[in-house]
PDB file of C-alpha atoms in Angstrom:
ATOM      1  CA  MET R   5      44.626 141.097 112.827  1.00 75.00           C
ATOM      2  CA  THR R   6      42.193 139.721 110.371  1.00 92.00           C
ATOM      3  CA  ALA R   7      39.782 136.748 111.182  1.00 93.00           C
ATOM      4  CA  LEU R   8      42.492 133.583 110.050  1.00 93.00           C
ATOM      5  CA  VAL R   9      45.160 135.373 111.807  1.00 91.00           C
ATOM      6  CA  ASP R  10      42.661 135.255 115.006  1.00 92.00           C
ATOM      7  CA  GLU R  11      42.170 131.625 114.353  1.00 93.00           C
ATOM      8  CA  ILE R  12      45.638 130.477 113.700  1.00 92.00           C
ATOM      9  CA  ALA R  13      46.679 132.790 116.667  1.00 91.00           C
ATOM     10  CA  GLY R  14      44.315 130.540 118.914  1.00 92.00           C
ATOM     11  CA  GLN R  15      45.279 127.167 117.428  1.00 94.00           C
ATOM     12  CA  LEU R  16      49.087 128.161 118.413  1.00 92.00           C
ATOM     13  CA  LYS R  17      48.167 128.465 122.105  1.00 92.00           C
ATOM     14  CA  GLN R  18      47.304 124.295 121.404  1.00 94.00           C
ATOM     15  CA  LEU R  19      50.660 123.568 120.318  1.00 93.00           C
ATOM     16  CA  SER R  20      53.836 122.220 122.078  1.00 93.00           C
ATOM     17  CA  SER R  21      56.956 124.055 122.844  1.00 91.00           C
ATOM     18  CA  ALA R  22      58.946 122.270 119.886  1.00 91.00           C
ATOM     19  CA  GLU R  23      55.989 122.505 117.435  1.00 93.00           C
ATOM     20  CA  LYS R  24      55.846 126.182 118.360  1.00 92.00           C
ATOM     21  CA  ARG R  25      59.729 126.264 117.203  1.00 89.00           C
ATOM     22  CA  ASP R  26      59.265 124.434 114.341  1.00 90.00           C
ATOM     23  CA  LEU R  27      56.638 126.919 112.832  1.00 92.00           C
ATOM     24  CA  LEU R  28      58.190 129.583 113.834  1.00 89.00           C
ATOM     25  CA  ARG R  29      61.266 128.217 111.462  1.00 85.00           C
ATOM     26  CA  ILE R  30      58.933 127.669 108.294  1.00 88.00           C
ATOM     27  CA  LEU R  31      57.827 131.680 109.301  1.00 87.00           C
ATOM     28  CA  LEU R  32      61.096 132.945 109.391  1.00 82.00           C
ATOM     29  CA  LEU R  33      62.101 130.952 106.321  1.00 81.00           C
ATOM     30  CA  ASP R  34      58.993 132.187 104.409  1.00 82.00           C
ATOM     31  CA  VAL R  35      59.350 135.682 105.330  1.00 80.00           C
ATOM     32  CA  HIS R  36      63.091 136.182 104.401  1.00 70.00           C
ATOM     33  CA  GLY R  37      62.574 133.643 101.114  1.00 72.00           C
ATOM     34  CA  GLY R  38      64.131 130.756 102.241  1.00 62.00           C
ATOM     35  CA  VAL R  39      67.633 132.032 103.624  1.00 56.00           C
ATOM     36  CA  GLU R  40      68.389 128.452 106.026  1.00 60.00           C
ATOM     37  CA  ASP R  41      69.732 129.187 109.504  1.00 61.00           C
ATOM     38  CA  ASP R  42      72.588 126.472 108.812  1.00 67.00           C
ATOM     39  CA  ASP R  43      73.585 129.305 105.872  1.00 75.00           C
ATOM     40  CA  ALA R  44      73.905 132.097 108.855  1.00 76.00           C
ATOM     41  CA  GLU R  45      75.599 130.029 111.137  1.00 80.00           C
ATOM     42  CA  GLU R  46      77.994 128.754 108.641  1.00 85.00           C
ATOM     43  CA  ALA R  47      78.848 132.629 107.492  1.00 85.00           C
ATOM     44  CA  TRP R  48      79.428 133.572 111.165  1.00 84.00           C
ATOM     45  CA  ARG R  49      81.860 130.702 111.981  1.00 89.00           C
ATOM     46  CA  ASN R  50      83.726 131.636 108.444  1.00 91.00           C
ATOM     47  CA  GLU R  51      83.785 134.687 110.157  1.00 92.00           C
ATOM     48  CA  ILE R  52      85.038 134.397 113.187  1.00 92.00           C
ATOM     49  CA  VAL R  53      87.651 132.168 112.291  1.00 94.00           C
ATOM     50  CA  HIS R  54      88.681 135.425 109.655  1.00 94.00           C
ATOM     51  CA  ARG R  55      88.653 137.439 113.255  1.00 90.00           C
ATOM     52  CA  VAL R  56      90.663 135.440 114.749  1.00 91.00           C
ATOM     53  CA  LYS R  57      93.505 134.448 111.698  1.00 93.00           C
ATOM     54  CA  ALA R  58      93.704 138.302 111.341  1.00 91.00           C
ATOM     55  CA  ILE R  59      94.530 138.826 115.465  1.00 89.00           C
ATOM     56  CA  ARG R  60      97.162 136.167 115.075  1.00 90.00           C
ATOM     57  CA  ASN R  61      98.492 137.455 112.481  1.00 91.00           C
ATOM     58  CA  GLY R  62      99.053 140.784 113.659  1.00 89.00           C
ATOM     59  CA  GLU R  63      96.578 142.256 110.751  1.00 88.00           C
ATOM     60  CA  ALA R  64      94.225 143.265 113.800  1.00 84.00           C
ATOM     61  CA  ALA R  65      94.497 144.162 117.671  1.00 79.00           C
ATOM     62  CA  ILE R  66      92.066 143.419 120.032  1.00 78.00           C
ATOM     63  CA  ARG R  67      90.789 146.913 122.248  1.00 76.00           C
ATOM     64  CA  ALA R  68      89.364 146.839 125.537  1.00 69.00           C
ATOM     65  CA  LEU R  69      85.764 147.473 125.727  1.00 61.00           C
ATOM     66  CA  GLU R  70      85.387 150.383 128.119  1.00 63.00           C
ATOM     67  CA  LYS R  71      82.333 150.777 130.170  1.00 61.00           C
ATOM     68  CA  GLN R  72      80.993 154.074 131.563  1.00 57.00           C
ATOM     69  CA  TRP R  73      78.881 154.016 134.510  1.00 57.00           C
ATOM     70  CA  GLU R  74      76.259 156.947 134.935  1.00 54.00           C
ATOM     71  CA  GLU R  75      75.318 157.475 138.370  1.00 48.00           C
TER      72      GLU R  75
END
């Protein structure tokens, strides 16, 4: 790590949990080019609605997942 990262890591310990969450959101937005989490949440909601409609219309089937346990 660089000296700057070490310094920031030390300052993180002084932040509250809420402040750390806010900082994490800022960092994630920066790393991902400003894509908002709200956009992803809306996209997932739309996908869920689409899949539920497909199941209700008979365009998709529900398959049960089988778990295989190894002893």
